[in-house]
mmCIF file of C-alpha atoms in Angstrom:
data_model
loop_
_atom_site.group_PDB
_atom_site.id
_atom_site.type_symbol
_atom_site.label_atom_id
_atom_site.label_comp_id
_atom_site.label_asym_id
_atom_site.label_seq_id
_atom_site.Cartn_x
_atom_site.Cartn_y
_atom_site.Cartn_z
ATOM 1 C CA UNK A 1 9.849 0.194 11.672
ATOM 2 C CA UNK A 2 13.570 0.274 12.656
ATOM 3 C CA UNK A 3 14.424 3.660 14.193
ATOM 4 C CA UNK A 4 17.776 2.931 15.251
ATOM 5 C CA UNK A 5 21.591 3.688 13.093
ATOM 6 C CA UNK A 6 21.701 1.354 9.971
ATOM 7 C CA UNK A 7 24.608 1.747 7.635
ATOM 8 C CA UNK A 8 24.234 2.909 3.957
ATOM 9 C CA UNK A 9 25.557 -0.983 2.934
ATOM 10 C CA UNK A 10 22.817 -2.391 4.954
ATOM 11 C CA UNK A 11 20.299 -4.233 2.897
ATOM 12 C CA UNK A 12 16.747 -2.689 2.585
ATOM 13 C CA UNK A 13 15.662 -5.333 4.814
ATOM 14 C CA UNK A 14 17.238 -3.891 7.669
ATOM 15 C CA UNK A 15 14.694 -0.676 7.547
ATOM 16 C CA UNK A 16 11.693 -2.154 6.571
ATOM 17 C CA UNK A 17 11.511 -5.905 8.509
ATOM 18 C CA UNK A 18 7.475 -6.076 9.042
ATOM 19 C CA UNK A 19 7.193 -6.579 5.548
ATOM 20 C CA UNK A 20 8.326 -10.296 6.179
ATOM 21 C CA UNK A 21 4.630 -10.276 8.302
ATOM 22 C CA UNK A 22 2.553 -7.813 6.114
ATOM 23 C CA UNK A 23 0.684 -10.771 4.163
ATOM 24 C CA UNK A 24 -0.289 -12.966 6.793
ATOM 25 C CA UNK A 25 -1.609 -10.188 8.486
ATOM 26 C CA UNK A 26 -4.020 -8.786 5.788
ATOM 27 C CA UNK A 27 -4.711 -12.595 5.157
ATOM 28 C CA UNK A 28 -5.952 -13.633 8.601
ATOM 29 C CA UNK A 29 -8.170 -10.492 8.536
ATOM 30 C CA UNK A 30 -10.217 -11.319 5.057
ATOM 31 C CA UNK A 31 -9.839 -15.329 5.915
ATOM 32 C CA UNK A 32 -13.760 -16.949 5.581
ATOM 33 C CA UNK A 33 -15.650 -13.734 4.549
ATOM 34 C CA UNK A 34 -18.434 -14.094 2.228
ATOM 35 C CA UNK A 35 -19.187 -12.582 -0.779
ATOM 36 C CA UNK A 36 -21.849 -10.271 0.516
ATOM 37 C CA UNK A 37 -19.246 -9.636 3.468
ATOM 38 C CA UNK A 38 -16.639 -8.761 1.105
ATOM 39 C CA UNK A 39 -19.075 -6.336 -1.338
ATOM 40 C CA UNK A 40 -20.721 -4.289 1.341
ATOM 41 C CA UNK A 41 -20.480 -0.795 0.921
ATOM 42 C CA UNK A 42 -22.089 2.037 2.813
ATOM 43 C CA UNK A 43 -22.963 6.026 2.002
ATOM 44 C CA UNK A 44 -22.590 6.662 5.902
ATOM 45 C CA UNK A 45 -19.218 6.464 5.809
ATOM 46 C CA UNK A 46 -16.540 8.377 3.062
ATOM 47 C CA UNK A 47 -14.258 4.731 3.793
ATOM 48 C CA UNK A 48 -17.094 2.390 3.086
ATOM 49 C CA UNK A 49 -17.418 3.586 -0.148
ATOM 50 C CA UNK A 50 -15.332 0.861 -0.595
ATOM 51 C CA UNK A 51 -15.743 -3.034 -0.201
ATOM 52 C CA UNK A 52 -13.442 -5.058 1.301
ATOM 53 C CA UNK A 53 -12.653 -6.548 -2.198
ATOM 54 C CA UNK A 54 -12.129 -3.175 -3.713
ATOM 55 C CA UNK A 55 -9.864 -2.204 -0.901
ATOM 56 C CA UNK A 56 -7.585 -5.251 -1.124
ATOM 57 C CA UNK A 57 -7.454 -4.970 -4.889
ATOM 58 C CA UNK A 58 -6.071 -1.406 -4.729
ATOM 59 C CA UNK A 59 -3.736 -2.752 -2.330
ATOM 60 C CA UNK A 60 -2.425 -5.124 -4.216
ATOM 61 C CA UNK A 61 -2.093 -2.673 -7.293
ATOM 62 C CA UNK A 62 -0.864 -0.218 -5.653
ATOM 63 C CA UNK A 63 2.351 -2.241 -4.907
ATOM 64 C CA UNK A 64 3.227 -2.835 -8.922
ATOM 65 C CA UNK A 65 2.104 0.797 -9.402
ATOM 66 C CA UNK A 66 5.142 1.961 -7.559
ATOM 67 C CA UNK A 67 7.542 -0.264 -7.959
ATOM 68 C CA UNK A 68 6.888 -1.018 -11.744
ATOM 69 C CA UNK A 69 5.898 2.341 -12.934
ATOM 70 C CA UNK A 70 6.862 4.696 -10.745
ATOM 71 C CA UNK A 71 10.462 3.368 -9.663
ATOM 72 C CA UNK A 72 10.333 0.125 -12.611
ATOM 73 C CA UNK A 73 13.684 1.876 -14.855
ATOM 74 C CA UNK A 74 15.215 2.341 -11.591
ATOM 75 C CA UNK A 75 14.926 -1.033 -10.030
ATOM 76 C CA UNK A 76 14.441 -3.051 -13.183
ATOM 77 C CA UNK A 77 16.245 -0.991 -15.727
ATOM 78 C CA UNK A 78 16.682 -4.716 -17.656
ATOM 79 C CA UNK A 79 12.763 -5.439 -17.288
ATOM 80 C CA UNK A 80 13.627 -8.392 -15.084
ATOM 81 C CA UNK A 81 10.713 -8.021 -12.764
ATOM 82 C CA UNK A 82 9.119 -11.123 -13.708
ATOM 83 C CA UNK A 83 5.968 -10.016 -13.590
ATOM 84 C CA UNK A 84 3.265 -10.559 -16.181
ATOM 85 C CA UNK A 85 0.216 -8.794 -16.848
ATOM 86 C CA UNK A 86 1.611 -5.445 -15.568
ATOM 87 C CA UNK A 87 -1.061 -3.353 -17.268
ATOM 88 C CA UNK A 88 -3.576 -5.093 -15.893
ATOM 89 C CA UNK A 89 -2.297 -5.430 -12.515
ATOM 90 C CA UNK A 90 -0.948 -1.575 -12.122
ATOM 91 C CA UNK A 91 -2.998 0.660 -14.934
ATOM 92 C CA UNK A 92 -5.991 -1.156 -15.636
ATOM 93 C CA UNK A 93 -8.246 2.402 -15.641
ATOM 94 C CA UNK A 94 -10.108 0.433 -12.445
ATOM 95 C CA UNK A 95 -9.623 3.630 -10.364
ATOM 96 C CA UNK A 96 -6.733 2.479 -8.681
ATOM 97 C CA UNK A 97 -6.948 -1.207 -8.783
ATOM 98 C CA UNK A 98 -6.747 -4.632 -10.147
ATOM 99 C CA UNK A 99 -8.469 -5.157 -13.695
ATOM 100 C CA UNK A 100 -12.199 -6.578 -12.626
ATOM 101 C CA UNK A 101 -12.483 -8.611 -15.520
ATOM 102 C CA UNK A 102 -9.082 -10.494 -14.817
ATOM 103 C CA UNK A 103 -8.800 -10.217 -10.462
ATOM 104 C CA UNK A 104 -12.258 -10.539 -8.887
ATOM 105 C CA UNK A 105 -12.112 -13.420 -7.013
ATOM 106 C CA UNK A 106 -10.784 -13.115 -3.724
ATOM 107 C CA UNK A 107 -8.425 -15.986 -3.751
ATOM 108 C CA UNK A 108 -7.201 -14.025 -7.777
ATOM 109 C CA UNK A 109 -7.085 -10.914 -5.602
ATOM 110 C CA UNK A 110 -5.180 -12.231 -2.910
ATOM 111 C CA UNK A 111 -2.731 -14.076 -4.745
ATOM 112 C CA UNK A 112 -1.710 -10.680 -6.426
ATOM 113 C CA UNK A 113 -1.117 -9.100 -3.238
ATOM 114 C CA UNK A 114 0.924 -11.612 -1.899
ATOM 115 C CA UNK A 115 3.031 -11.600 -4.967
ATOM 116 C CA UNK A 116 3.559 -7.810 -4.988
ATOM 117 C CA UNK A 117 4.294 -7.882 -1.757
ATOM 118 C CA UNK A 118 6.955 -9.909 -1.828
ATOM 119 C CA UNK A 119 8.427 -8.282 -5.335
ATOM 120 C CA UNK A 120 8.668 -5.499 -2.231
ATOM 121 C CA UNK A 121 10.610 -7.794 -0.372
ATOM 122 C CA UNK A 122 12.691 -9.168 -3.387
ATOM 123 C CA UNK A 123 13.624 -4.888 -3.755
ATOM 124 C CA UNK A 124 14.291 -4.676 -0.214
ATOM 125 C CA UNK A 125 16.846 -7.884 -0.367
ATOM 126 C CA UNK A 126 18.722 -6.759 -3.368
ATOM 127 C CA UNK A 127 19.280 -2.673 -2.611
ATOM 128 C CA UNK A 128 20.857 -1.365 0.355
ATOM 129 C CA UNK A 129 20.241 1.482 2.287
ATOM 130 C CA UNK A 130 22.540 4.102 0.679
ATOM 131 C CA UNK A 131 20.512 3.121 -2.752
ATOM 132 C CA UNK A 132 17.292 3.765 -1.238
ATOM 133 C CA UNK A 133 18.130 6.587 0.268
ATOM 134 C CA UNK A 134 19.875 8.195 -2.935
ATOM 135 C CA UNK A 135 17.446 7.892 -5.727
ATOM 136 C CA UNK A 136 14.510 10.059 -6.058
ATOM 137 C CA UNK A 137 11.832 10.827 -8.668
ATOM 138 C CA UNK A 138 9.167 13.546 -8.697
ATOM 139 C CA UNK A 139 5.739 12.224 -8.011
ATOM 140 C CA UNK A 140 1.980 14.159 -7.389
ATOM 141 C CA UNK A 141 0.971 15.345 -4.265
ATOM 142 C CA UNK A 142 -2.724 15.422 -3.693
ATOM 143 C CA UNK A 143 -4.135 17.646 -0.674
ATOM 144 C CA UNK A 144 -4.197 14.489 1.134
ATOM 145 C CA UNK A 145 -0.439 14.672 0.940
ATOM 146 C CA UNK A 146 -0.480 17.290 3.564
ATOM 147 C CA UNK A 147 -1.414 15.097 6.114
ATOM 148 C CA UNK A 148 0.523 11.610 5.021
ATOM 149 C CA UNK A 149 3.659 13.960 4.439
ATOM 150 C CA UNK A 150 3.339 14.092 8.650
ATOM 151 C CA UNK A 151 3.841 10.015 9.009
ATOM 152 C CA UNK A 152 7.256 10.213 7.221
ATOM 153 C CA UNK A 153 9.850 10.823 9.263
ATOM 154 C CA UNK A 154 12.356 11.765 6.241
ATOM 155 C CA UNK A 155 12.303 10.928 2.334
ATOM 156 C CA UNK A 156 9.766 13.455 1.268
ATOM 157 C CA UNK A 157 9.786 17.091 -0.034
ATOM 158 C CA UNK A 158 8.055 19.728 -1.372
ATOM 159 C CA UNK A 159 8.418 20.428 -5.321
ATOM 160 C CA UNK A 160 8.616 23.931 -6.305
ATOM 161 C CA UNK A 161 6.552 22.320 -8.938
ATOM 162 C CA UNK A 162 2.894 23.056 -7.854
ATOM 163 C CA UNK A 163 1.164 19.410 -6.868
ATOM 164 C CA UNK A 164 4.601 18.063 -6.894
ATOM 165 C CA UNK A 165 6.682 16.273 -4.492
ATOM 166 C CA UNK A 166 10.141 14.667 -4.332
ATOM 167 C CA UNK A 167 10.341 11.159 -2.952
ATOM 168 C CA UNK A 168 13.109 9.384 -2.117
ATOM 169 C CA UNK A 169 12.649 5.205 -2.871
ATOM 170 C CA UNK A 170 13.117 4.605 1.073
ATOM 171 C CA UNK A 171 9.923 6.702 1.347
ATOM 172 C CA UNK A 172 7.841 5.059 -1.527
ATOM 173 C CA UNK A 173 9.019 1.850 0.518
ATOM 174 C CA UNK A 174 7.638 3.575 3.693
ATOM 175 C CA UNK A 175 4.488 4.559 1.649
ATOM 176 C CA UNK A 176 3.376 1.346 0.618
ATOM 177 C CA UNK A 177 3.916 -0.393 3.949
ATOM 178 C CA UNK A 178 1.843 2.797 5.533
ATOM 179 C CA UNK A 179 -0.678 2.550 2.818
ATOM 180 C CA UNK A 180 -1.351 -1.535 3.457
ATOM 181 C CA UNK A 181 -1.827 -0.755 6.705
ATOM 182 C CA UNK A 182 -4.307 2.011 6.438
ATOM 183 C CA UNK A 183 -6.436 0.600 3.916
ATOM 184 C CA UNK A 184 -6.574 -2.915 6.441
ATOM 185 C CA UNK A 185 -7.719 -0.248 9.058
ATOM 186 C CA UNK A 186 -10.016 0.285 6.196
ATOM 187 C CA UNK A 187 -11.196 -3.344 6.091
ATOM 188 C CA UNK A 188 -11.484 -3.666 9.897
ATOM 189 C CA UNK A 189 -14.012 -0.960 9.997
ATOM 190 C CA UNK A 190 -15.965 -2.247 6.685
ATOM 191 C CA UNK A 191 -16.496 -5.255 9.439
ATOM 192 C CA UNK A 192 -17.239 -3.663 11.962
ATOM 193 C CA UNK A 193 -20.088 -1.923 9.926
ATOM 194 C CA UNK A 194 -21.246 -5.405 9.659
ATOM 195 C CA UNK A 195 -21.226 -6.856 13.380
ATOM 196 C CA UNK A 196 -17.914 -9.058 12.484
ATOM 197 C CA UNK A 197 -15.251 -10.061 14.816
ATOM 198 C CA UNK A 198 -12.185 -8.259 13.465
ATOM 199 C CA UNK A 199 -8.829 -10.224 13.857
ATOM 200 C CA UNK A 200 -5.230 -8.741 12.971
ATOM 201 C CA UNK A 201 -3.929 -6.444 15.842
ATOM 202 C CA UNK A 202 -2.653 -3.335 13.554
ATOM 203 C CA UNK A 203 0.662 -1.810 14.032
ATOM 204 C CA UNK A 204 -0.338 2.071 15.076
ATOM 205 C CA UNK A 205 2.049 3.507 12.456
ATOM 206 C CA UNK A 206 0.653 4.624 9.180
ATOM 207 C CA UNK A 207 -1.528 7.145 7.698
ATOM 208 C CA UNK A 208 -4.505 6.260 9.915
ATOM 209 C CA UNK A 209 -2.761 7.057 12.495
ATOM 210 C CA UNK A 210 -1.991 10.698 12.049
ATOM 211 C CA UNK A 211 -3.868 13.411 13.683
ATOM 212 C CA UNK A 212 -6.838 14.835 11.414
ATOM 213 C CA UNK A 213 -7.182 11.507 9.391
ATOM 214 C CA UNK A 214 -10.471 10.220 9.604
ATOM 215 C CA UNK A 215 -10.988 7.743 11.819
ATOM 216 C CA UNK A 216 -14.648 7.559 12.554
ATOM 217 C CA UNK A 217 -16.231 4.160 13.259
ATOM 218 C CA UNK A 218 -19.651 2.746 12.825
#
């Protein structure tokens, strides 16, 4: 991600350019995989608790759960988002995915992804720096948090609301990006669990990449 001085009337763009190569390179990674491929799960491992499928459905949701509900009157205080089905896409009660019923398919799944990854990109064309950098909303903090707090270089602070965090919108930005790539580490070692060549060389930024993550492999 760009490190160096950007300007507050800089478009989003300008801080967050590998999301102009964040589909292709989740694409090329689930490109051919069969259905059993894409379903295994394992009880070896916490991540395999997850299939593939699962784990590119949540990241696909989880884009249209930020920007829609989180950060939606915000960005789209007018409800021009243009998207459609956002209950079923961003609250479906799928523990943090894609409604089953409506986006199993991979092709369903993928489409969804791609699409919420570019309303990302649509946000980053149309708000500058200084407007990602100013608006904030108060969002949960996990224990996880403690660690992925440690990836962010800026945008995130404590609450002196217990479980609470402030987030600036440059950081929810930051998170999503983070969170792609972590749960596509995710996929990578669901293949490798399997014997399968693994293809997309992964940017080492993210949450996976923070000391005390878990990063075990098969």
């Amino acid at each position: 991600m760009t490190r160096g001085p950007i300007s507050d009337d800089s478009p989003g763009t300008a801080l967050f350019p590998e999301y102009a190569t964040l589909y292709p390179l989740i694409a090329s990674e689930v490109e051919g995989l069969t259905e059993g491929q894409l379903d295994f799960t394992s009880d070896r491992w916490g991540w395999a608790e997850w299939s593939i499928r699962v784990q590119l459905s949540h990241m696909a949701s989880l884009i249209y759960r930020w920007l829609l509900l989180r950060w939606g009157d915000t960005l789209f205080p007018d409800d021009d988002h243009g998207v459609e089905d956002v209950q079923g896409l961003a609250n479906s009660g799928f523990d943090r995915r894609l409604d089953d019923n409506r986006y199993w398919e991979l092709p369903v799944i993928m489409e969804k992804l791609e699409q919420g990854i570019g309303l990302a990109r649509r946000v980053l064309a149309q708000r500058n720096v200084g407007f990602l950098r100013s608006h904030t909303l108060v969002h949960d903090q996990s224990p996880q948090w403690e660690l992925m707090i440690k990836a962010h270089p800026r945008g995130i602070e404590l609450s002196d609301q217990p479980g609470k965090g402030v987030m600036r919108l440059e950081a929810s930005m930051r998170h999503i990006y983070f969170e792609e790539i972590t749960h596509l580490f995710n996929i990578q070692r669901l293949k490798r669990a399997q014997g399968l060549r693994t293809v997309a060389e992964l940017p080492r930024v993210g949450y996976w990449t923070v000391e005390g993550w878990d990063v075990s492999e098969p």
